[in-house]
Amino acid sequence: MKEHLSDSFNITHLEASVNYTIFHFKDGHREIHAYTLKKYENDFSQTQAFSRIHRRFLVNRKFIASHNECEVLLSCGKRLPLARRRRV
């Protein structure tokens, strides 16, 4: 996990998939890891660079281009849902 903490500036977002987590990187590649999103949320909490926007998504704040009341637009063009409870 330490390599991901040091390489976190390349991660655009993390996506939950049952008991797995999919790491999405800015160059477009993905990696699947056999841990829950909650584990990574706790691991990345010390960096304060990531925000949980939905039960399925943890987003790197520096890649957020814009957001409205129902979705977040990333700088790579990906649109992610914003949970009602997470809205500002």
PDB file of C-alpha atoms in Angstrom:
ATOM      1  CA  MET A   1       0.000   0.000   0.000  1.00  0.00           C
ATOM      2  CA  LYS A   2       2.912   2.368   0.609  1.00  0.00           C
ATOM      3  CA  GLU A   3       3.654   2.551  -3.128  1.00  0.00           C
ATOM      4  CA  HIS A   4       0.102   3.826  -3.733  1.00  0.00           C
ATOM      5  CA  LEU A   5       0.417   6.507  -1.053  1.00  0.00           C
ATOM      6  CA  SER A   6       3.566   7.826  -2.694  1.00  0.00           C
ATOM      7  CA  ASP A   7       2.046   7.498  -6.185  1.00  0.00           C
ATOM      8  CA  SER A   8      -1.314   8.987  -5.180  1.00  0.00           C
ATOM      9  CA  PHE A   9      -0.835  12.076  -7.363  1.00  0.00           C
ATOM     10  CA  ASN A  10      -1.348   9.818 -10.434  1.00  0.00           C
ATOM     11  CA  ILE A  11      -4.615   8.299  -9.152  1.00  0.00           C
ATOM     12  CA  THR A  12      -7.718  10.122 -10.413  1.00  0.00           C
ATOM     13  CA  HIS A  13     -10.244   8.057  -8.465  1.00  0.00           C
ATOM     14  CA  LEU A  14     -10.963   4.727  -6.813  1.00  0.00           C
ATOM     15  CA  GLU A  15     -14.083   2.728  -7.551  1.00  0.00           C
ATOM     16  CA  ALA A  16     -15.666   0.068  -5.340  1.00  0.00           C
ATOM     17  CA  SER A  17     -16.626  -3.228  -6.917  1.00  0.00           C
ATOM     18  CA  VAL A  18     -18.023  -5.601  -4.253  1.00  0.00           C
ATOM     19  CA  ASN A  19     -14.946  -6.547  -2.156  1.00  0.00           C
ATOM     20  CA  TYR A  20     -12.473  -5.170  -4.701  1.00  0.00           C
ATOM     21  CA  THR A  21     -11.270  -1.662  -5.466  1.00  0.00           C
ATOM     22  CA  ILE A  22     -10.417  -0.419  -8.947  1.00  0.00           C
ATOM     23  CA  PHE A  23      -7.689   2.227  -9.083  1.00  0.00           C
ATOM     24  CA  HIS A  24      -8.066   4.621 -12.049  1.00  0.00           C
ATOM     25  CA  PHE A  25      -4.868   6.450 -13.067  1.00  0.00           C
ATOM     26  CA  LYS A  26      -4.493   9.676 -15.055  1.00  0.00           C
ATOM     27  CA  ASP A  27      -2.814   7.858 -17.963  1.00  0.00           C
ATOM     28  CA  GLY A  28      -5.962   5.736 -18.354  1.00  0.00           C
ATOM     29  CA  HIS A  29      -4.828   2.403 -16.968  1.00  0.00           C
ATOM     30  CA  ARG A  30      -6.606   0.605 -14.139  1.00  0.00           C
ATOM     31  CA  GLU A  31      -5.571  -1.799 -11.397  1.00  0.00           C
ATOM     32  CA  ILE A  32      -7.823  -4.068  -9.359  1.00  0.00           C
ATOM     33  CA  HIS A  33      -6.987  -4.706  -5.702  1.00  0.00           C
ATOM     34  CA  ALA A  34      -8.581  -7.234  -3.356  1.00  0.00           C
ATOM     35  CA  TYR A  35      -9.500  -4.801  -0.584  1.00  0.00           C
ATOM     36  CA  THR A  36     -12.602  -2.734   0.058  1.00  0.00           C
ATOM     37  CA  LEU A  37     -12.869   0.960  -0.716  1.00  0.00           C
ATOM     38  CA  LYS A  38     -13.262   1.656   3.015  1.00  0.00           C
ATOM     39  CA  LYS A  39      -9.745   0.320   3.630  1.00  0.00           C
ATOM     40  CA  TYR A  40      -8.275   2.702   1.048  1.00  0.00           C
ATOM     41  CA  GLU A  41     -10.373   5.573   2.366  1.00  0.00           C
ATOM     42  CA  ASN A  42      -8.728   5.022   5.764  1.00  0.00           C
ATOM     43  CA  ASP A  43      -5.253   4.639   4.218  1.00  0.00           C
ATOM     44  CA  PHE A  44      -5.554   7.831   2.151  1.00  0.00           C
ATOM     45  CA  SER A  45      -7.181   9.851   4.948  1.00  0.00           C
ATOM     46  CA  GLN A  46      -3.765  10.996   6.162  1.00  0.00           C
ATOM     47  CA  THR A  47      -3.054  12.683   2.803  1.00  0.00           C
ATOM     48  CA  GLN A  48      -6.369  14.618   2.796  1.00  0.00           C
ATOM     49  CA  ALA A  49      -6.153  14.591  -1.003  1.00  0.00           C
ATOM     50  CA  PHE A  50      -9.118  12.241  -1.476  1.00  0.00           C
ATOM     51  CA  SER A  51     -12.836  12.743  -0.850  1.00  0.00           C
ATOM     52  CA  ARG A  52     -15.587  10.154  -0.667  1.00  0.00           C
ATOM     53  CA  ILE A  53     -18.296  11.456  -3.013  1.00  0.00           C
ATOM     54  CA  HIS A  54     -20.441   8.339  -3.277  1.00  0.00           C
ATOM     55  CA  ARG A  55     -20.600   4.867  -1.761  1.00  0.00           C
ATOM     56  CA  ARG A  56     -18.734   3.622  -4.851  1.00  0.00           C
ATOM     57  CA  PHE A  57     -16.209   6.427  -5.421  1.00  0.00           C
ATOM     58  CA  LEU A  58     -13.236   8.025  -3.700  1.00  0.00           C
ATOM     59  CA  VAL A  59     -11.880  10.956  -5.759  1.00  0.00           C
ATOM     60  CA  ASN A  60      -8.527  12.719  -5.830  1.00  0.00           C
ATOM     61  CA  ARG A  61      -9.460  16.376  -5.234  1.00  0.00           C
ATOM     62  CA  LYS A  62      -6.832  17.768  -7.591  1.00  0.00           C
ATOM     63  CA  PHE A  63      -8.541  16.061 -10.550  1.00  0.00           C
ATOM     64  CA  ILE A  64     -11.978  17.609  -9.918  1.00  0.00           C
ATOM     65  CA  ALA A  65     -12.635  20.055 -12.751  1.00  0.00           C
ATOM     66  CA  SER A  66     -16.142  21.018 -11.645  1.00  0.00           C
ATOM     67  CA  HIS A  67     -19.211  19.712  -9.868  1.00  0.00           C
ATOM     68  CA  ASN A  68     -22.893  20.404  -9.567  1.00  0.00           C
ATOM     69  CA  GLU A  69     -25.519  19.099  -7.181  1.00  0.00           C
ATOM     70  CA  CYS A  70     -25.671  15.619  -8.718  1.00  0.00           C
ATOM     71  CA  GLU A  71     -22.286  14.836 -10.307  1.00  0.00           C
ATOM     72  CA  VAL A  72     -18.552  15.520 -10.302  1.00  0.00           C
ATOM     73  CA  LEU A  73     -16.621  16.128 -13.534  1.00  0.00           C
ATOM     74  CA  LEU A  74     -12.984  15.051 -13.492  1.00  0.00           C
ATOM     75  CA  SER A  75     -10.282  16.705 -15.585  1.00  0.00           C
ATOM     76  CA  CYS A  76      -9.999  13.487 -17.639  1.00  0.00           C
ATOM     77  CA  GLY A  77     -13.644  13.947 -18.721  1.00  0.00           C
ATOM     78  CA  LYS A  78     -15.129  11.226 -16.511  1.00  0.00           C
ATOM     79  CA  ARG A  79     -18.446  12.071 -14.813  1.00  0.00           C
ATOM     80  CA  LEU A  80     -19.118  10.496 -11.421  1.00  0.00           C
ATOM     81  CA  PRO A  81     -22.328  10.614  -9.381  1.00  0.00           C
ATOM     82  CA  LEU A  82     -22.417  12.742  -6.240  1.00  0.00           C
ATOM     83  CA  ALA A  83     -24.415  11.207  -3.402  1.00  0.00           C
ATOM     84  CA  ARG A  84     -27.155  13.308  -1.811  1.00  0.00           C
ATOM     85  CA  ARG A  85     -25.520  12.969   1.598  1.00  0.00           C
ATOM     86  CA  ARG A  86     -22.154  14.184   0.237  1.00  0.00           C
ATOM     87  CA  ARG A  87     -23.470  17.369  -1.374  1.00  0.00           C
ATOM     88  CA  VAL A  88     -22.282  20.678   0.014  1.00  0.00           C
TER      89      VAL A  88
END
